[in-house]
Amino acid sequence: MDAIEDSSTLWTLLSRPGWEIKPNPVKHLLKIKAPDYQEALILYTNYRKFLATWAASLNCTCALIGIQGMRGSAFKILAATPASQQKLYEDLIFASLQKSVRFKCDGLARSDHYFEDNIYESPGFYIAETFLYPELRPIVDEVFSNPDKKLALTRMSDNFQLIVSASAARAMSSDSQDVVRRRTTDFWHARDYQIFIQKFKQDGSTGFEITYQATTNLPKTNPLAAWAQFTTSYRFFEIDIGGYREVYRLGEGKDITPISRPKVVS
């Protein structure tokens, strides 16, 4: 159960100096600016359920918690979903957690470490704020049960990474916020991505292994991005979603070797 989510204590917190509340009905966003990272973390940890309900009441799609003087957001909270959908989401995640790990009480008190930029050695995984279908539950279990493997689940239709093991995040030099917002086409060399698509059309039913070039820490359009050669094995899964088939791929990183920036990266 979350920490106390009492509206009166929330308003007391938000009325302190340095806080800003900026609902944006045009973009359907509830934006909140905190004085510093620690205050933002307290708000996210203690009031995320309340903020999800508040965002929904304002017809916003999500609440974004930012930090004064910094661009972007530190935390994102999706607006409250219908109870049935929310329960399915929680059942999928927490059943997997119960099966795979037992937390110590004192570890919960140090939960702020999991939101810091550094990647810690951990048997956990990072997950995007997305709806998970029951058919994906075995994959959730597999990622969580194999902390030493570099595993990442990606949705083929838009190339977004949805679930990433801590080992894979470290290999990609990514933090917990960024690693589940990556889109394959923003990081892979265009030539290698086309080869991947061709192999998927030929061998998608059985899976395959491929070696490709991609950036590790920043999108390929950034001249400061570090490049590496990856060797990854892929398995593919199709599930029925409201009458159409969605394809997901589970990649397991086998080898990563730093390389120089390719001359053509588009």
Tab-separated table of N, CA, C and O in Angstrom, residues 19-131:
chain	number	residue	atom	x	y	z
A	19	TRP	N	7.014	25.561	-5.319
A	19	TRP	CA	6.139	24.640	-6.035
A	19	TRP	C	5.289	25.398	-7.053
A	19	TRP	O	4.871	26.534	-6.804
A	20	GLU	N	5.013	24.795	-8.186
A	20	GLU	CA	4.133	25.368	-9.203
A	20	GLU	C	3.193	24.288	-9.729
A	20	GLU	O	3.608	23.148	-9.932
A	21	ILE	N	1.927	24.661	-9.951
A	21	ILE	CA	0.945	23.757	-10.535
A	21	ILE	C	0.431	24.398	-11.818
A	21	ILE	O	-0.081	25.518	-11.786
A	22	LYS	N	0.577	23.682	-12.936
A	22	LYS	CA	0.212	24.252	-14.231
A	22	LYS	C	-0.615	23.266	-15.050
A	22	LYS	O	-0.080	22.556	-15.909
A	23	PRO	N	-1.918	23.186	-14.819
A	23	PRO	CA	-2.753	22.336	-15.692
A	23	PRO	C	-2.736	22.889	-17.113
A	23	PRO	O	-2.804	24.104	-17.321
A	24	ASN	N	-2.618	22.008	-18.098
A	24	ASN	CA	-2.636	22.421	-19.500
A	24	ASN	C	-3.760	21.666	-20.207
A	24	ASN	O	-3.550	20.571	-20.740
A	25	PRO	N	-4.983	22.224	-20.200
A	25	PRO	CA	-6.132	21.514	-20.783
A	25	PRO	C	-6.012	21.310	-22.285
A	25	PRO	O	-6.611	20.396	-22.836
A	26	VAL	N	-5.223	22.156	-22.955
A	26	VAL	CA	-5.068	22.012	-24.409
A	26	VAL	C	-4.292	20.742	-24.734
A	26	VAL	O	-4.667	19.963	-25.608
A	27	LYS	N	-3.188	20.519	-24.011
A	27	LYS	CA	-2.377	19.324	-24.233
A	27	LYS	C	-2.771	18.172	-23.298
A	27	LYS	O	-2.135	17.117	-23.315
A	28	HIS	N	-3.787	18.414	-22.463
A	28	HIS	CA	-4.291	17.388	-21.534
A	28	HIS	C	-3.195	16.917	-20.575
A	28	HIS	O	-3.015	15.724	-20.346
A	29	LEU	N	-2.478	17.873	-20.015
A	29	LEU	CA	-1.397	17.562	-19.085
A	29	LEU	C	-1.574	18.322	-17.778
A	29	LEU	O	-1.995	19.482	-17.771
A	30	LEU	N	-1.264	17.662	-16.667
A	30	LEU	CA	-1.201	18.317	-15.367
A	30	LEU	C	0.272	18.419	-15.006
A	30	LEU	O	0.916	17.414	-14.700
A	31	LYS	N	0.820	19.622	-15.083
A	31	LYS	CA	2.244	19.820	-14.840
A	31	LYS	C	2.475	20.377	-13.447
A	31	LYS	O	1.817	21.338	-13.037
A	32	ILE	N	3.407	19.772	-12.738
A	32	ILE	CA	3.776	20.224	-11.392
A	32	ILE	C	5.283	20.382	-11.335
A	32	ILE	O	6.024	19.474	-11.729
A	33	LYS	N	5.752	21.517	-10.850
A	33	LYS	CA	7.185	21.767	-10.691
A	33	LYS	C	7.541	21.731	-9.208
A	33	LYS	O	6.928	22.417	-8.391
A	34	ALA	N	8.536	20.922	-8.867
A	34	ALA	CA	9.005	20.799	-7.486
A	34	ALA	C	10.275	21.630	-7.297
A	34	ALA	O	11.005	21.883	-8.261
A	35	PRO	N	10.563	22.051	-6.054
A	35	PRO	CA	11.769	22.851	-5.806
A	35	PRO	C	13.056	22.101	-6.123
A	35	PRO	O	14.028	22.688	-6.574
A	36	ASP	N	13.081	20.786	-5.873
A	36	ASP	CA	14.281	20.002	-6.118
A	36	ASP	C	13.887	18.537	-6.331
A	36	ASP	O	12.716	18.156	-6.221
A	37	TYR	N	14.886	17.710	-6.632
A	37	TYR	CA	14.618	16.301	-6.946
A	37	TYR	C	14.008	15.561	-5.760
A	37	TYR	O	13.083	14.764	-5.923
A	38	GLN	N	14.535	15.799	-4.559
A	38	GLN	CA	14.047	15.068	-3.390
A	38	GLN	C	12.574	15.357	-3.130
A	38	GLN	O	11.793	14.449	-2.817
A	39	GLU	N	12.170	16.618	-3.284
A	39	GLU	CA	10.765	16.971	-3.107
A	39	GLU	C	9.898	16.319	-4.187
A	39	GLU	O	8.785	15.861	-3.921
A	40	ALA	N	10.415	16.279	-5.422
A	40	ALA	CA	9.683	15.624	-6.508
A	40	ALA	C	9.499	14.143	-6.211
A	40	ALA	O	8.432	13.563	-6.455
A	41	LEU	N	10.532	13.519	-5.668
A	41	LEU	CA	10.468	12.095	-5.333
A	41	LEU	C	9.435	11.838	-4.242
A	41	LEU	O	8.676	10.865	-4.303
A	42	ILE	N	9.382	12.716	-3.231
A	42	ILE	CA	8.400	12.574	-2.154
A	42	ILE	C	6.979	12.658	-2.726
A	42	ILE	O	6.105	11.862	-2.370
A	43	LEU	N	6.756	13.624	-3.612
A	43	LEU	CA	5.432	13.785	-4.214
A	43	LEU	C	5.054	12.533	-5.004
A	43	LEU	O	3.943	12.007	-4.863
A	44	TYR	N	5.976	12.047	-5.816
A	44	TYR	CA	5.698	10.859	-6.628
A	44	TYR	C	5.447	9.641	-5.747
A	44	TYR	O	4.494	8.887	-5.962
A	45	THR	N	6.277	9.421	-4.741
A	45	THR	CA	6.177	8.227	-3.910
A	45	THR	C	4.905	8.206	-3.075
A	45	THR	O	4.228	7.185	-2.964
A	46	ASN	N	4.557	9.355	-2.478
A	46	ASN	CA	3.448	9.402	-1.523
A	46	ASN	C	2.083	9.678	-2.135
A	46	ASN	O	1.061	9.314	-1.538
A	47	TYR	N	2.045	10.302	-3.315
A	47	TYR	CA	0.760	10.786	-3.818
A	47	TYR	C	0.464	10.370	-5.256
A	47	TYR	O	-0.395	10.963	-5.899
A	48	ARG	N	1.142	9.348	-5.770
A	48	ARG	CA	0.949	9.041	-7.187
A	48	ARG	C	-0.484	8.597	-7.504
A	48	ARG	O	-1.009	8.929	-8.567
A	49	LYS	N	-1.122	7.859	-6.590
A	49	LYS	CA	-2.505	7.439	-6.856
A	49	LYS	C	-3.456	8.636	-6.840
A	49	LYS	O	-4.352	8.746	-7.675
A	50	PHE	N	-3.246	9.514	-5.886
A	50	PHE	CA	-4.094	10.701	-5.812
A	50	PHE	C	-3.900	11.560	-7.059
A	50	PHE	O	-4.868	12.069	-7.635
A	51	LEU	N	-2.643	11.736	-7.503
A	51	LEU	CA	-2.358	12.545	-8.683
A	51	LEU	C	-2.949	11.906	-9.939
A	51	LEU	O	-3.378	12.615	-10.851
A	52	ALA	N	-2.977	10.575	-9.992
A	52	ALA	CA	-3.593	9.894	-11.135
A	52	ALA	C	-5.083	10.198	-11.206
A	52	ALA	O	-5.643	10.450	-12.285
A	53	THR	N	-5.741	10.197	-10.038
A	53	THR	CA	-7.178	10.517	-9.974
A	53	THR	C	-7.416	11.986	-10.289
A	53	THR	O	-8.359	12.345	-10.998
A	54	TRP	N	-6.558	12.854	-9.756
A	54	TRP	CA	-6.680	14.297	-9.985
A	54	TRP	C	-6.535	14.597	-11.476
A	54	TRP	O	-7.313	15.361	-12.046
A	55	ALA	N	-5.539	13.996	-12.124
A	55	ALA	CA	-5.329	14.216	-13.547
A	55	ALA	C	-6.558	13.785	-14.344
A	55	ALA	O	-6.994	14.484	-15.269
A	56	ALA	N	-7.136	12.643	-13.980
A	56	ALA	CA	-8.323	12.150	-14.678
A	56	ALA	C	-9.504	13.108	-14.504
A	56	ALA	O	-10.259	13.355	-15.437
A	57	SER	N	-9.643	13.662	-13.300
A	57	SER	CA	-10.752	14.591	-13.035
A	57	SER	C	-10.631	15.873	-13.841
A	57	SER	O	-11.622	16.541	-14.111
A	58	LEU	N	-9.386	16.235	-14.227
A	58	LEU	CA	-9.152	17.432	-15.033
A	58	LEU	C	-9.128	17.114	-16.528
A	58	LEU	O	-8.760	17.957	-17.339
A	59	ASN	N	-9.497	15.878	-16.881
A	59	ASN	CA	-9.488	15.419	-18.269
A	59	ASN	C	-8.087	15.465	-18.861
A	59	ASN	O	-7.907	15.764	-20.048
A	60	CYS	N	-7.090	15.196	-18.019
A	60	CYS	CA	-5.702	15.134	-18.474
A	60	CYS	C	-5.299	13.671	-18.662
A	60	CYS	O	-5.821	12.787	-17.991
A	61	THR	N	-4.376	13.441	-19.568
A	61	THR	CA	-3.917	12.082	-19.807
A	61	THR	C	-2.873	11.643	-18.785
A	61	THR	O	-2.704	10.451	-18.535
A	62	CYS	N	-2.157	12.613	-18.198
A	62	CYS	CA	-1.135	12.251	-17.222
A	62	CYS	C	-0.730	13.469	-16.402
A	62	CYS	O	-1.050	14.604	-16.749
A	63	ALA	N	-0.047	13.202	-15.296
A	63	ALA	CA	0.559	14.250	-14.471
A	63	ALA	C	2.071	14.157	-14.631
A	63	ALA	O	2.645	13.069	-14.555
A	64	LEU	N	2.713	15.293	-14.887
A	64	LEU	CA	4.165	15.344	-15.052
A	64	LEU	C	4.780	16.115	-13.887
A	64	LEU	O	4.371	17.246	-13.611
A	65	ILE	N	5.718	15.497	-13.215
A	65	ILE	CA	6.402	16.142	-12.095
A	65	ILE	C	7.794	16.549	-12.559
A	65	ILE	O	8.638	15.690	-12.860
A	66	GLY	N	8.030	17.848	-12.626
A	66	GLY	CA	9.332	18.365	-13.039
A	66	GLY	C	10.068	19.007	-11.876
A	66	GLY	O	9.599	19.008	-10.737
A	67	ILE	N	11.225	19.560	-12.165
A	67	ILE	CA	12.066	20.194	-11.154
A	67	ILE	C	12.414	21.602	-11.619
A	67	ILE	O	12.730	21.809	-12.805
A	68	GLN	N	12.320	22.556	-10.720
A	68	GLN	CA	12.627	23.943	-11.050
A	68	GLN	C	14.025	24.060	-11.660
A	68	GLN	O	14.990	23.507	-11.152
A	69	GLY	N	14.108	24.789	-12.782
A	69	GLY	CA	15.392	25.004	-13.429
A	69	GLY	C	15.823	23.898	-14.365
A	69	GLY	O	16.887	23.993	-14.980
A	70	MET	N	15.000	22.855	-14.503
A	70	MET	CA	15.353	21.734	-15.379
A	70	MET	C	14.256	21.520	-16.408
A	70	MET	O	13.067	21.661	-16.110
A	71	ARG	N	14.666	21.176	-17.628
A	71	ARG	CA	13.702	20.899	-18.680
A	71	ARG	C	13.173	19.473	-18.556
A	71	ARG	O	13.818	18.613	-17.988
A	72	GLY	N	11.999	19.257	-19.113
A	72	GLY	CA	11.433	17.922	-19.083
A	72	GLY	C	10.827	17.591	-17.734
A	72	GLY	O	10.645	18.452	-16.864
A	73	SER	N	10.514	16.318	-17.546
A	73	SER	CA	9.886	15.864	-16.309
A	73	SER	C	10.707	14.760	-15.671
A	73	SER	O	11.356	13.968	-16.359
A	74	ALA	N	10.692	14.709	-14.348
A	74	ALA	CA	11.399	13.663	-13.608
A	74	ALA	C	10.539	12.418	-13.462
A	74	ALA	O	11.043	11.301	-13.479
A	75	PHE	N	9.207	12.624	-13.317
A	75	PHE	CA	8.292	11.499	-13.128
A	75	PHE	C	7.018	11.736	-13.931
A	75	PHE	O	6.570	12.869	-14.084
A	76	LYS	N	6.443	10.650	-14.416
A	76	LYS	CA	5.205	10.706	-15.190
A	76	LYS	C	4.205	9.755	-14.566
A	76	LYS	O	4.520	8.605	-14.295
A	77	ILE	N	2.977	10.241	-14.329
A	77	ILE	CA	1.923	9.432	-13.734
A	77	ILE	C	0.725	9.449	-14.673
A	77	ILE	O	0.149	10.505	-14.938
A	78	LEU	N	0.342	8.292	-15.189
A	78	LEU	CA	-0.815	8.218	-16.068
A	78	LEU	C	-2.098	8.500	-15.291
A	78	LEU	O	-2.214	8.129	-14.122
A	79	ALA	N	-3.036	9.140	-15.944
A	79	ALA	CA	-4.330	9.399	-15.326
A	79	ALA	C	-4.996	8.078	-14.955
A	79	ALA	O	-4.759	7.048	-15.578
A	80	ALA	N	-5.803	8.116	-13.913
A	80	ALA	CA	-6.453	6.901	-13.411
A	80	ALA	C	-7.236	6.214	-14.520
A	80	ALA	O	-7.935	6.856	-15.305
A	81	THR	N	-7.106	4.903	-14.582
A	81	THR	CA	-7.806	4.104	-15.582
A	81	THR	C	-9.023	3.446	-14.944
A	81	THR	O	-9.150	3.421	-13.721
A	82	PRO	N	-9.932	2.898	-15.755
A	82	PRO	CA	-11.064	2.161	-15.173
A	82	PRO	C	-10.570	1.080	-14.231
A	82	PRO	O	-9.515	0.483	-14.440
A	83	ALA	N	-11.342	0.817	-13.201
A	83	ALA	CA	-10.905	-0.097	-12.141
A	83	ALA	C	-10.536	-1.479	-12.675
A	83	ALA	O	-9.560	-2.079	-12.235
A	84	SER	N	-11.300	-1.995	-13.632
A	84	SER	CA	-11.020	-3.333	-14.150
A	84	SER	C	-9.670	-3.390	-14.841
A	84	SER	O	-8.902	-4.341	-14.682
A	85	GLN	N	-9.361	-2.355	-15.630
A	85	GLN	CA	-8.078	-2.324	-16.329
A	85	GLN	C	-6.938	-2.146	-15.342
A	85	GLN	O	-5.896	-2.791	-15.448
A	86	GLN	N	-7.126	-1.264	-14.348
A	86	GLN	CA	-6.083	-1.031	-13.360
A	86	GLN	C	-5.799	-2.306	-12.562
A	86	GLN	O	-4.648	-2.624	-12.266
A	87	LYS	N	-6.851	-3.061	-12.228
A	87	LYS	CA	-6.654	-4.287	-11.458
A	87	LYS	C	-5.867	-5.313	-12.261
A	87	LYS	O	-4.983	-5.996	-11.737
A	88	LEU	N	-6.172	-5.429	-13.547
A	88	LEU	CA	-5.440	-6.372	-14.382
A	88	LEU	C	-3.964	-5.994	-14.441
A	88	LEU	O	-3.084	-6.848	-14.320
A	89	TYR	N	-3.708	-4.716	-14.614
A	89	TYR	CA	-2.326	-4.228	-14.649
A	89	TYR	C	-1.600	-4.577	-13.357
A	89	TYR	O	-0.487	-5.115	-13.372
A	90	GLU	N	-2.228	-4.295	-12.215
A	90	GLU	CA	-1.588	-4.569	-10.932
A	90	GLU	C	-1.409	-6.071	-10.708
A	90	GLU	O	-0.374	-6.508	-10.192
A	91	ASP	N	-2.408	-6.871	-11.106
A	91	ASP	CA	-2.285	-8.318	-10.944
A	91	ASP	C	-1.105	-8.869	-11.727
A	91	ASP	O	-0.342	-9.710	-11.244
A	92	LEU	N	-0.927	-8.374	-12.952
A	92	LEU	CA	0.168	-8.851	-13.794
A	92	LEU	C	1.521	-8.532	-13.182
A	92	LEU	O	2.408	-9.383	-13.109
A	93	ILE	N	1.682	-7.297	-12.721
A	93	ILE	CA	2.975	-6.871	-12.208
A	93	ILE	C	3.267	-7.474	-10.842
A	93	ILE	O	4.297	-8.107	-10.628
A	94	PHE	N	2.335	-7.331	-9.912
A	94	PHE	CA	2.641	-7.723	-8.545
A	94	PHE	C	2.645	-9.231	-8.352
A	94	PHE	O	3.361	-9.744	-7.507
A	95	ALA	N	1.879	-9.965	-9.157
A	95	ALA	CA	1.969	-11.419	-9.088
A	95	ALA	C	3.355	-11.877	-9.508
A	95	ALA	O	3.934	-12.797	-8.926
A	96	SER	N	3.897	-11.216	-10.514
A	96	SER	CA	5.254	-11.544	-10.959
A	96	SER	C	6.280	-11.205	-9.894
A	96	SER	O	7.211	-11.967	-9.628
A	97	LEU	N	6.093	-10.064	-9.255
A	97	LEU	CA	7.035	-9.659	-8.203
A	97	LEU	C	6.981	-10.638	-7.037
A	97	LEU	O	8.019	-11.039	-6.501
A	98	GLN	N	5.769	-11.027	-6.621
A	98	GLN	CA	5.633	-11.957	-5.496
A	98	GLN	C	6.300	-13.286	-5.789
A	98	GLN	O	6.940	-13.890	-4.935
A	99	LYS	N	6.150	-13.736	-7.009
A	99	LYS	CA	6.702	-15.034	-7.371
A	99	LYS	C	8.224	-15.017	-7.413
A	99	LYS	O	8.871	-16.004	-7.088
A	100	SER	N	8.798	-13.882	-7.801
A	100	SER	CA	10.217	-13.856	-8.118
A	100	SER	C	11.121	-13.309	-7.036
A	100	SER	O	12.317	-13.573	-7.057
A	101	VAL	N	10.604	-12.533	-6.127
A	101	VAL	CA	11.494	-11.874	-5.163
A	101	VAL	C	10.753	-11.616	-3.865
A	101	VAL	O	9.542	-11.517	-3.843
A	102	ARG	N	11.508	-11.520	-2.777
A	102	ARG	CA	10.959	-11.143	-1.473
A	102	ARG	C	11.704	-9.911	-0.995
A	102	ARG	O	12.932	-9.931	-0.842
A	103	PHE	N	10.982	-8.821	-0.800
A	103	PHE	CA	11.623	-7.582	-0.382
A	103	PHE	C	11.793	-7.544	1.130
A	103	PHE	O	10.954	-8.055	1.873
A	104	LYS	N	12.861	-6.909	1.578
A	104	LYS	CA	13.051	-6.652	2.996
A	104	LYS	C	12.391	-5.323	3.346
A	104	LYS	O	12.394	-4.385	2.560
A	105	CYS	N	11.859	-5.248	4.554
A	105	CYS	CA	11.149	-4.032	4.962
A	105	CYS	C	12.057	-2.812	4.904
A	105	CYS	O	11.657	-1.741	4.483
A	106	ASP	N	13.309	-2.968	5.351
A	106	ASP	CA	14.193	-1.800	5.349
A	106	ASP	C	14.537	-1.388	3.931
A	106	ASP	O	14.910	-0.250	3.677
A	107	GLY	N	14.412	-2.299	2.955
A	107	GLY	CA	14.672	-1.938	1.573
A	107	GLY	C	13.630	-0.994	1.034
A	107	GLY	O	13.927	-0.128	0.216
A	108	LEU	N	12.382	-1.143	1.484
A	108	LEU	CA	11.314	-0.255	1.037
A	108	LEU	C	11.567	1.174	1.483
A	108	LEU	O	11.221	2.121	0.803
A	109	ALA	N	12.170	1.336	2.652
A	109	ALA	CA	12.443	2.677	3.162
A	109	ALA	C	13.485	3.390	2.322
A	109	ALA	O	13.594	4.612	2.363
A	110	ARG	N	14.246	2.614	1.515
A	110	ARG	CA	15.281	3.226	0.698
A	110	ARG	C	14.867	3.230	-0.764
A	110	ARG	O	15.712	3.207	-1.664
A	111	SER	N	13.553	3.259	-1.041
A	111	SER	CA	13.065	3.151	-2.407
A	111	SER	C	13.528	4.294	-3.301
A	111	SER	O	13.496	4.182	-4.515
A	112	ASP	N	13.962	5.421	-2.691
A	112	ASP	CA	14.397	6.544	-3.511
A	112	ASP	C	15.596	6.187	-4.366
A	112	ASP	O	15.823	6.776	-5.412
A	113	HIS	N	16.378	5.188	-3.979
A	113	HIS	CA	17.547	4.820	-4.765
A	113	HIS	C	17.150	4.342	-6.154
A	113	HIS	O	17.912	4.481	-7.100
A	114	TYR	N	15.947	3.787	-6.293
A	114	TYR	CA	15.551	3.243	-7.580
A	114	TYR	C	15.163	4.328	-8.568
A	114	TYR	O	14.981	4.060	-9.744
A	115	PHE	N	15.058	5.559	-8.117
A	115	PHE	CA	14.683	6.641	-9.018
A	115	PHE	C	15.858	7.543	-9.342
A	115	PHE	O	15.711	8.520	-10.059
A	116	GLU	N	17.034	7.241	-8.816
A	116	GLU	CA	18.200	8.049	-9.104
A	116	GLU	C	18.712	7.717	-10.492
A	116	GLU	O	18.386	6.701	-11.089
A	117	ASP	N	19.564	8.604	-11.026
A	117	ASP	CA	20.051	8.426	-12.381
A	117	ASP	C	20.972	7.225	-12.514
A	117	ASP	O	21.065	6.611	-13.573
A	118	ASN	N	21.703	6.886	-11.453
A	118	ASN	CA	22.632	5.768	-11.545
A	118	ASN	C	21.887	4.455	-11.636
A	118	ASN	O	20.832	4.271	-11.061
A	119	ILE	N	22.478	3.518	-12.351
A	119	ILE	CA	21.902	2.190	-12.481
A	119	ILE	C	22.518	1.289	-11.420
A	119	ILE	O	23.718	1.081	-11.390
A	120	TYR	N	21.711	0.763	-10.539
A	120	TYR	CA	22.189	-0.080	-9.456
A	120	TYR	C	22.109	-1.552	-9.839
A	120	TYR	O	21.244	-1.952	-10.608
A	121	GLU	N	23.002	-2.350	-9.269
A	121	GLU	CA	22.908	-3.792	-9.446
A	121	GLU	C	21.604	-4.242	-8.785
A	121	GLU	O	21.404	-4.045	-7.593
A	122	SER	N	20.733	-4.831	-9.560
A	122	SER	CA	19.406	-5.147	-9.034
A	122	SER	C	18.795	-6.278	-9.833
A	122	SER	O	19.018	-6.388	-11.040
A	123	PRO	N	18.006	-7.155	-9.193
A	123	PRO	CA	17.328	-8.212	-9.931
A	123	PRO	C	16.044	-7.725	-10.592
A	123	PRO	O	15.283	-8.513	-11.124
A	124	GLY	N	15.775	-6.426	-10.530
A	124	GLY	CA	14.520	-5.900	-11.050
A	124	GLY	C	14.564	-5.586	-12.532
A	124	GLY	O	15.496	-5.921	-13.252
A	125	PHE	N	13.495	-4.940	-13.012
A	125	PHE	CA	13.429	-4.514	-14.407
A	125	PHE	C	12.705	-3.185	-14.449
A	125	PHE	O	12.044	-2.771	-13.492
A	126	TYR	N	12.835	-2.483	-15.557
A	126	TYR	CA	12.147	-1.226	-15.767
A	126	TYR	C	10.989	-1.470	-16.717
A	126	TYR	O	11.109	-2.226	-17.682
A	127	ILE	N	9.868	-0.830	-16.454
A	127	ILE	CA	8.680	-1.057	-17.261
A	127	ILE	C	8.064	0.276	-17.660
A	127	ILE	O	7.995	1.205	-16.863
A	128	ALA	N	7.640	0.370	-18.925
A	128	ALA	CA	6.984	1.577	-19.397
A	128	ALA	C	5.590	1.670	-18.800
A	128	ALA	O	5.001	0.665	-18.404
A	129	GLU	N	5.063	2.895	-18.749
A	129	GLU	CA	3.702	3.083	-18.251
A	129	GLU	C	2.745	2.716	-19.386
A	129	GLU	O	2.334	3.541	-20.176
A	130	THR	N	2.435	1.441	-19.463
A	130	THR	CA	1.663	0.925	-20.581
A	130	THR	C	0.752	-0.188	-20.107
A	130	THR	O	0.976	-0.782	-19.057
A	131	PHE	N	-0.268	-0.469	-20.883
A	131	PHE	CA	-1.182	-1.564	-20.551
A	131	PHE	C	-0.539	-2.884	-20.943
A	131	PHE	O	-0.045	-3.038	-22.062
